[in-house]
Amino acid sequence: LEHPGVRQYAGDLPHVRYLKISEGCDHGCAFCAIPLMRGKHRSFAPADVVREAQLLELQGARELNLVAQDLAHYGRDRRDGVRLPELLEALLRETSVAWYRNLYLYSAGITPRLLDVIAANPRVVRYLDMPMQHASDAVLERMRRPERQRTMREKLARFREAVPELAIRTTCIVGFPGETEDDFQRLLDFLEEARFDRVGAFTYSPQEGTRAHAMVDDVPDVVKRERLERLSELQRGITAERYEERIGERVRVLVDRAATGGAPAQCRAPWQADDVDGVTWVETDAPAGSFVEVVIDEVVDDYDFTATQVGAVDAPV
């Protein structure tokens, strides 16, 4: 199947674009209806993805967020030897887009070769959005997830060793059928140990047609909500500690919205994906779409930062 040429685009920032590189999913997670809706995984042709990235760059894109049901699966269904690392290298070679961000990869597909590409290329943001969903082996097995706590622990250590300063975001589901208090505690303990930068958490709700839909939804809603609150509270503290460590760091931020009406410019650091990870406020007259060198001053409102400009502005052409 060739690339249909439809560009995914969310939000109202012309310099931030979303580029879908594949469609569908071959994973058989018990809770997910995506394979039913989108069909089998199929990768779009590398040349088409590159051409689309070039078009988006001509339209003003300075950050391209690569998206798929699982980016790490890219190319497995093709015969040209191009997988995600090779696709990233082609995009870097054939465009001048300043930031490429990988959104949504199964940890099982994050290879040493991919980590090498991220580590060697500053234009590939040191950021992984890697859904783990749970950390109790019993729940992971019922979810039909490929990982177990031990393999996730080993991989996290390997990823962080291979790519210094790597920011990792994950997602978790609480209240999956059969989740006991002990299962949930294992999840909390693992989050405390793993120290993800950010965690998106959701309560389980059955999706028609999925394997989990046939399971007894035996965790009461009130318990699901209470567990979600406990997890969110724990992670809020972990994120706060991770973010405090960034104070004093010198980084390049992307200006999303220029300063206006006395308000500072709204920017994002490399570890802040569009619309989900908070923002960085900077006193600068740089226009939207610019990159600015800053030093992080403080954490505000849990997930945001203030920063001071210390370097030149790299404005869009």
Short mmCIF file of N, CA and C in Angstrom, two decimals, residues 145-280:
data_model
loop_
_atom_site.label_atom_id
_atom_site.label_comp_id
_atom_site.label_asym_id
_atom_site.label_seq_id
_atom_site.Cartn_x
_atom_site.Cartn_y
_atom_site.Cartn_z
N ARG A 145 0.86 -8.22 26.53
CA ARG A 145 1.95 -7.31 26.24
C ARG A 145 3.25 -8.11 26.09
N PRO A 146 4.17 -7.66 25.24
CA PRO A 146 5.39 -8.45 24.98
C PRO A 146 6.43 -8.39 26.10
N GLU A 147 6.39 -7.35 26.92
CA GLU A 147 7.44 -7.16 27.93
C GLU A 147 7.04 -7.74 29.29
N ARG A 148 8.04 -7.91 30.14
CA ARG A 148 7.84 -8.24 31.55
C ARG A 148 8.68 -7.25 32.36
N GLN A 149 8.43 -7.19 33.67
CA GLN A 149 9.10 -6.17 34.46
C GLN A 149 10.62 -6.26 34.32
N ARG A 150 11.16 -7.47 34.34
CA ARG A 150 12.61 -7.64 34.25
C ARG A 150 13.15 -7.08 32.94
N THR A 151 12.48 -7.39 31.81
CA THR A 151 12.98 -6.92 30.52
C THR A 151 12.85 -5.40 30.42
N MET A 152 11.78 -4.85 30.98
CA MET A 152 11.63 -3.39 30.94
C MET A 152 12.73 -2.71 31.76
N ARG A 153 13.04 -3.30 32.91
CA ARG A 153 14.09 -2.73 33.77
C ARG A 153 15.43 -2.74 33.03
N GLU A 154 15.75 -3.88 32.40
CA GLU A 154 17.02 -4.00 31.68
C GLU A 154 17.09 -3.02 30.52
N LYS A 155 15.99 -2.88 29.80
CA LYS A 155 15.99 -2.00 28.63
C LYS A 155 16.11 -0.54 29.02
N LEU A 156 15.41 -0.15 30.07
CA LEU A 156 15.51 1.25 30.51
C LEU A 156 16.97 1.60 30.84
N ALA A 157 17.64 0.70 31.53
CA ALA A 157 19.05 0.93 31.88
C ALA A 157 19.90 1.05 30.62
N ARG A 158 19.62 0.19 29.64
CA ARG A 158 20.39 0.19 28.39
C ARG A 158 20.13 1.47 27.59
N PHE A 159 18.85 1.87 27.53
CA PHE A 159 18.49 3.08 26.77
C PHE A 159 19.20 4.30 27.36
N ARG A 160 19.17 4.39 28.68
CA ARG A 160 19.75 5.58 29.34
C ARG A 160 21.28 5.60 29.24
N GLU A 161 21.86 4.42 29.21
CA GLU A 161 23.31 4.34 29.05
C GLU A 161 23.71 4.74 27.63
N ALA A 162 22.91 4.31 26.66
CA ALA A 162 23.23 4.56 25.25
C ALA A 162 23.00 6.02 24.86
N VAL A 163 21.99 6.65 25.45
CA VAL A 163 21.63 8.03 25.09
C VAL A 163 21.56 8.88 26.36
N PRO A 164 22.67 9.52 26.72
CA PRO A 164 22.64 10.39 27.91
C PRO A 164 21.58 11.48 27.75
N GLU A 165 20.98 11.87 28.87
CA GLU A 165 19.95 12.92 28.91
C GLU A 165 18.66 12.51 28.21
N LEU A 166 18.48 11.23 27.95
CA LEU A 166 17.26 10.77 27.30
C LEU A 166 16.05 11.00 28.21
N ALA A 167 15.02 11.66 27.67
CA ALA A 167 13.76 11.82 28.41
C ALA A 167 12.81 10.70 27.96
N ILE A 168 12.19 10.03 28.91
CA ILE A 168 11.30 8.92 28.57
C ILE A 168 9.92 9.16 29.17
N ARG A 169 8.94 9.11 28.29
CA ARG A 169 7.54 9.22 28.70
C ARG A 169 6.90 7.84 28.52
N THR A 170 5.98 7.48 29.41
CA THR A 170 5.26 6.21 29.23
C THR A 170 3.79 6.40 29.55
N THR A 171 3.01 5.36 29.28
CA THR A 171 1.59 5.37 29.65
C THR A 171 1.27 4.10 30.42
N CYS A 172 0.30 4.21 31.31
CA CYS A 172 -0.13 3.08 32.14
C CYS A 172 -1.65 3.00 32.17
N ILE A 173 -2.15 1.79 32.26
CA ILE A 173 -3.58 1.55 32.44
C ILE A 173 -3.79 0.97 33.83
N VAL A 174 -4.66 1.56 34.62
CA VAL A 174 -4.99 1.00 35.94
C VAL A 174 -6.40 0.41 35.90
N GLY A 175 -6.61 -0.61 36.71
CA GLY A 175 -7.94 -1.22 36.80
C GLY A 175 -8.24 -2.22 35.70
N PHE A 176 -7.19 -2.76 35.05
CA PHE A 176 -7.43 -3.80 34.04
C PHE A 176 -8.04 -5.01 34.74
N PRO A 177 -8.92 -5.78 34.03
CA PRO A 177 -9.56 -6.94 34.65
C PRO A 177 -8.57 -7.82 35.40
N GLY A 178 -8.89 -8.12 36.64
CA GLY A 178 -8.05 -8.99 37.47
C GLY A 178 -6.95 -8.27 38.22
N GLU A 179 -6.80 -6.96 38.03
CA GLU A 179 -5.74 -6.23 38.73
C GLU A 179 -6.02 -6.21 40.23
N THR A 180 -5.13 -6.82 41.01
CA THR A 180 -5.28 -6.84 42.47
C THR A 180 -4.54 -5.65 43.07
N GLU A 181 -4.73 -5.45 44.34
CA GLU A 181 -4.00 -4.39 45.04
C GLU A 181 -2.49 -4.67 44.96
N ASP A 182 -2.13 -5.96 45.04
CA ASP A 182 -0.73 -6.34 44.94
C ASP A 182 -0.17 -6.00 43.56
N ASP A 183 -0.94 -6.28 42.50
CA ASP A 183 -0.52 -5.93 41.13
C ASP A 183 -0.29 -4.42 41.04
N PHE A 184 -1.24 -3.67 41.57
CA PHE A 184 -1.15 -2.22 41.48
C PHE A 184 0.06 -1.69 42.24
N GLN A 185 0.34 -2.30 43.40
CA GLN A 185 1.50 -1.88 44.19
C GLN A 185 2.80 -2.16 43.43
N ARG A 186 2.83 -3.26 42.67
CA ARG A 186 4.01 -3.57 41.85
C ARG A 186 4.23 -2.47 40.80
N LEU A 187 3.14 -1.98 40.26
CA LEU A 187 3.22 -0.89 39.29
C LEU A 187 3.79 0.37 39.95
N LEU A 188 3.26 0.72 41.11
CA LEU A 188 3.77 1.90 41.83
C LEU A 188 5.25 1.76 42.16
N ASP A 189 5.63 0.58 42.65
CA ASP A 189 7.03 0.34 43.02
C ASP A 189 7.94 0.49 41.81
N PHE A 190 7.46 -0.01 40.65
CA PHE A 190 8.28 0.06 39.45
C PHE A 190 8.42 1.52 38.98
N LEU A 191 7.34 2.27 39.05
CA LEU A 191 7.40 3.69 38.66
C LEU A 191 8.40 4.44 39.54
N GLU A 192 8.39 4.10 40.82
CA GLU A 192 9.31 4.76 41.75
C GLU A 192 10.76 4.45 41.37
N GLU A 193 10.98 3.20 40.96
CA GLU A 193 12.33 2.77 40.58
C GLU A 193 12.72 3.31 39.21
N ALA A 194 11.79 3.29 38.26
CA ALA A 194 12.11 3.63 36.86
C ALA A 194 12.31 5.13 36.66
N ARG A 195 11.61 5.95 37.42
CA ARG A 195 11.76 7.40 37.36
C ARG A 195 11.60 7.94 35.94
N PHE A 196 10.44 7.66 35.36
CA PHE A 196 10.11 8.24 34.06
C PHE A 196 9.96 9.76 34.20
N ASP A 197 10.25 10.47 33.11
CA ASP A 197 10.08 11.92 33.15
C ASP A 197 8.61 12.30 33.25
N ARG A 198 7.79 11.62 32.46
CA ARG A 198 6.34 11.87 32.51
C ARG A 198 5.61 10.54 32.32
N VAL A 199 4.42 10.45 32.91
CA VAL A 199 3.57 9.26 32.76
C VAL A 199 2.14 9.71 32.49
N GLY A 200 1.57 9.20 31.41
CA GLY A 200 0.15 9.39 31.16
C GLY A 200 -0.58 8.17 31.69
N ALA A 201 -1.58 8.37 32.54
CA ALA A 201 -2.27 7.22 33.15
C ALA A 201 -3.77 7.29 32.85
N PHE A 202 -4.37 6.12 32.67
CA PHE A 202 -5.78 6.02 32.30
C PHE A 202 -6.42 4.88 33.07
N THR A 203 -7.71 5.00 33.32
CA THR A 203 -8.44 3.86 33.89
C THR A 203 -8.91 2.98 32.73
N TYR A 204 -8.94 1.68 32.98
CA TYR A 204 -9.37 0.73 31.95
C TYR A 204 -10.86 0.87 31.67
N SER A 205 -11.19 0.86 30.37
CA SER A 205 -12.60 0.74 29.99
C SER A 205 -12.68 -0.23 28.81
N PRO A 206 -13.62 -1.18 28.87
CA PRO A 206 -13.68 -2.23 27.84
C PRO A 206 -14.03 -1.69 26.45
N GLN A 207 -13.32 -2.20 25.44
CA GLN A 207 -13.57 -1.83 24.05
C GLN A 207 -14.18 -3.03 23.33
N GLU A 208 -15.32 -2.81 22.70
CA GLU A 208 -16.02 -3.90 22.03
C GLU A 208 -15.14 -4.54 20.97
N GLY A 209 -15.17 -5.87 20.92
CA GLY A 209 -14.41 -6.60 19.91
C GLY A 209 -13.02 -7.01 20.36
N THR A 210 -12.54 -6.45 21.48
CA THR A 210 -11.21 -6.81 21.97
C THR A 210 -11.29 -8.06 22.84
N ARG A 211 -10.14 -8.70 23.07
CA ARG A 211 -10.11 -9.89 23.93
C ARG A 211 -10.51 -9.54 25.35
N ALA A 212 -10.08 -8.36 25.81
CA ALA A 212 -10.38 -7.98 27.19
C ALA A 212 -11.88 -7.73 27.40
N HIS A 213 -12.59 -7.45 26.31
CA HIS A 213 -14.03 -7.19 26.42
C HIS A 213 -14.75 -8.42 26.97
N ALA A 214 -14.18 -9.60 26.69
CA ALA A 214 -14.81 -10.84 27.17
C ALA A 214 -14.45 -11.14 28.62
N MET A 215 -13.45 -10.41 29.17
CA MET A 215 -13.07 -10.63 30.57
C MET A 215 -14.05 -9.90 31.50
N VAL A 216 -14.17 -10.41 32.70
CA VAL A 216 -15.04 -9.75 33.69
C VAL A 216 -14.34 -8.48 34.16
N ASP A 217 -15.00 -7.35 33.97
CA ASP A 217 -14.44 -6.06 34.40
C ASP A 217 -14.66 -5.94 35.91
N ASP A 218 -13.74 -6.57 36.66
CA ASP A 218 -14.00 -6.83 38.09
C ASP A 218 -13.38 -5.81 39.05
N VAL A 219 -12.80 -4.74 38.51
CA VAL A 219 -12.27 -3.69 39.39
C VAL A 219 -13.30 -2.56 39.42
N PRO A 220 -13.92 -2.32 40.57
CA PRO A 220 -14.98 -1.30 40.64
C PRO A 220 -14.47 0.08 40.21
N ASP A 221 -15.34 0.87 39.61
CA ASP A 221 -14.95 2.20 39.13
C ASP A 221 -14.34 3.05 40.23
N VAL A 222 -14.89 2.95 41.42
CA VAL A 222 -14.37 3.77 42.52
C VAL A 222 -12.93 3.39 42.85
N VAL A 223 -12.61 2.08 42.72
CA VAL A 223 -11.24 1.61 42.97
C VAL A 223 -10.33 2.06 41.83
N LYS A 224 -10.82 1.98 40.58
CA LYS A 224 -10.03 2.46 39.44
C LYS A 224 -9.65 3.92 39.63
N ARG A 225 -10.61 4.74 39.99
CA ARG A 225 -10.36 6.18 40.14
C ARG A 225 -9.39 6.45 41.28
N GLU A 226 -9.55 5.69 42.37
CA GLU A 226 -8.68 5.87 43.53
C GLU A 226 -7.23 5.46 43.17
N ARG A 227 -7.08 4.37 42.41
CA ARG A 227 -5.74 3.95 41.99
C ARG A 227 -5.12 4.96 41.03
N LEU A 228 -5.94 5.49 40.14
CA LEU A 228 -5.44 6.50 39.21
C LEU A 228 -4.91 7.71 39.97
N GLU A 229 -5.64 8.12 41.00
CA GLU A 229 -5.22 9.28 41.80
C GLU A 229 -3.91 8.98 42.54
N ARG A 230 -3.80 7.77 43.08
CA ARG A 230 -2.56 7.40 43.80
C ARG A 230 -1.36 7.39 42.85
N LEU A 231 -1.57 6.80 41.67
CA LEU A 231 -0.48 6.75 40.69
C LEU A 231 -0.09 8.18 40.27
N SER A 232 -1.09 9.00 39.98
CA SER A 232 -0.82 10.37 39.52
C SER A 232 -0.06 11.16 40.57
N GLU A 233 -0.44 10.96 41.82
CA GLU A 233 0.21 11.68 42.92
C GLU A 233 1.67 11.24 43.05
N LEU A 234 1.90 9.94 42.96
CA LEU A 234 3.28 9.43 43.03
C LEU A 234 4.12 10.00 41.89
N GLN A 235 3.59 9.92 40.68
CA GLN A 235 4.36 10.37 39.52
C GLN A 235 4.58 11.88 39.53
N ARG A 236 3.64 12.62 40.08
CA ARG A 236 3.81 14.07 40.18
C ARG A 236 5.08 14.38 40.98
N GLY A 237 5.28 13.63 42.05
CA GLY A 237 6.47 13.81 42.88
C GLY A 237 7.74 13.42 42.14
N ILE A 238 7.67 12.30 41.39
CA ILE A 238 8.85 11.84 40.64
C ILE A 238 9.21 12.85 39.56
N THR A 239 8.19 13.32 38.83
CA THR A 239 8.43 14.32 37.78
C THR A 239 9.03 15.59 38.38
N ALA A 240 8.51 16.00 39.54
CA ALA A 240 9.02 17.20 40.20
C ALA A 240 10.52 17.05 40.50
N GLU A 241 10.91 15.87 40.98
CA GLU A 241 12.33 15.62 41.28
C GLU A 241 13.17 15.62 40.00
N ARG A 242 12.65 14.97 38.96
CA ARG A 242 13.36 14.93 37.68
C ARG A 242 13.54 16.36 37.13
N TYR A 243 12.49 17.16 37.25
CA TYR A 243 12.53 18.51 36.70
C TYR A 243 13.43 19.43 37.52
N GLU A 244 13.46 19.24 38.83
CA GLU A 244 14.36 20.04 39.67
C GLU A 244 15.81 19.84 39.23
N GLU A 245 16.11 18.63 38.78
CA GLU A 245 17.48 18.32 38.35
C GLU A 245 17.87 19.12 37.09
N ARG A 246 16.88 19.63 36.39
CA ARG A 246 17.15 20.37 35.14
C ARG A 246 17.45 21.85 35.38
N ILE A 247 17.23 22.33 36.59
CA ILE A 247 17.51 23.73 36.88
C ILE A 247 18.99 24.01 36.69
N GLY A 248 19.29 25.09 35.97
CA GLY A 248 20.68 25.43 35.66
C GLY A 248 21.17 24.85 34.35
N GLU A 249 20.37 23.97 33.73
CA GLU A 249 20.76 23.35 32.46
C GLU A 249 20.67 24.37 31.33
N ARG A 250 21.63 24.31 30.43
CA ARG A 250 21.59 25.17 29.23
C ARG A 250 21.03 24.34 28.08
N VAL A 251 19.95 24.79 27.49
CA VAL A 251 19.29 24.03 26.43
C VAL A 251 18.79 24.96 25.32
N ARG A 252 18.48 24.32 24.20
CA ARG A 252 17.89 25.03 23.06
C ARG A 252 16.39 24.77 23.11
N VAL A 253 15.60 25.83 23.13
CA VAL A 253 14.15 25.68 23.18
C VAL A 253 13.53 26.19 21.88
N LEU A 254 12.37 25.64 21.56
CA LEU A 254 11.62 26.06 20.37
C LEU A 254 10.52 27.02 20.81
N VAL A 255 10.47 28.20 20.19
CA VAL A 255 9.43 29.19 20.52
C VAL A 255 8.14 28.79 19.80
N ASP A 256 7.12 28.43 20.59
CA ASP A 256 5.84 28.07 19.99
C ASP A 256 4.95 29.29 19.78
N ARG A 257 4.95 30.19 20.77
CA ARG A 257 4.15 31.41 20.66
C ARG A 257 4.99 32.59 21.16
N ALA A 258 5.11 33.58 20.31
CA ALA A 258 5.94 34.74 20.64
C ALA A 258 5.35 35.50 21.83
N ALA A 259 6.23 36.25 22.51
CA ALA A 259 5.78 37.08 23.63
C ALA A 259 4.74 38.07 23.14
N THR A 260 3.72 38.28 23.96
CA THR A 260 2.67 39.21 23.56
C THR A 260 1.99 39.78 24.80
N GLY A 261 1.63 41.06 24.71
CA GLY A 261 0.88 41.71 25.79
C GLY A 261 1.52 41.62 27.15
N GLY A 262 2.84 41.65 27.18
CA GLY A 262 3.53 41.58 28.46
C GLY A 262 3.81 40.17 28.94
N ALA A 263 3.20 39.17 28.30
CA ALA A 263 3.44 37.77 28.68
C ALA A 263 4.70 37.27 27.97
N PRO A 264 5.50 36.42 28.64
CA PRO A 264 6.72 35.89 27.99
C PRO A 264 6.37 34.94 26.84
N ALA A 265 7.38 34.61 26.07
CA ALA A 265 7.19 33.65 24.97
C ALA A 265 6.97 32.25 25.52
N GLN A 266 6.08 31.52 24.88
CA GLN A 266 5.82 30.13 25.26
C GLN A 266 6.68 29.22 24.40
N CYS A 267 7.57 28.48 25.05
CA CYS A 267 8.55 27.66 24.34
C CYS A 267 8.48 26.22 24.86
N ARG A 268 9.27 25.35 24.20
CA ARG A 268 9.40 23.97 24.68
C ARG A 268 10.85 23.52 24.61
N ALA A 269 11.26 22.84 25.66
CA ALA A 269 12.58 22.22 25.70
C ALA A 269 12.51 20.86 25.01
N PRO A 270 13.66 20.25 24.71
CA PRO A 270 13.64 18.95 24.01
C PRO A 270 12.79 17.88 24.70
N TRP A 271 12.73 17.93 26.04
CA TRP A 271 11.97 16.90 26.75
C TRP A 271 10.48 17.21 26.85
N GLN A 272 10.02 18.25 26.18
CA GLN A 272 8.61 18.64 26.24
C GLN A 272 7.96 18.46 24.87
N ALA A 273 7.23 17.37 24.69
CA ALA A 273 6.50 17.16 23.43
C ALA A 273 5.30 18.10 23.37
N ASP A 274 4.93 18.46 22.16
CA ASP A 274 3.82 19.37 21.93
C ASP A 274 2.54 18.89 22.62
N ASP A 275 1.96 19.75 23.43
CA ASP A 275 0.61 19.53 23.97
C ASP A 275 0.50 18.53 25.11
N VAL A 276 1.61 17.88 25.51
CA VAL A 276 1.47 16.88 26.58
C VAL A 276 2.45 17.04 27.74
N ASP A 277 3.55 17.76 27.53
CA ASP A 277 4.61 17.77 28.55
C ASP A 277 4.90 19.13 29.18
N GLY A 278 3.96 20.04 29.09
CA GLY A 278 4.22 21.35 29.68
C GLY A 278 5.01 22.25 28.76
N VAL A 279 5.32 23.48 29.23
CA VAL A 279 5.99 24.48 28.41
C VAL A 279 7.10 25.16 29.21
N THR A 280 7.90 25.94 28.50
CA THR A 280 8.97 26.73 29.13
C THR A 280 8.75 28.20 28.77
#
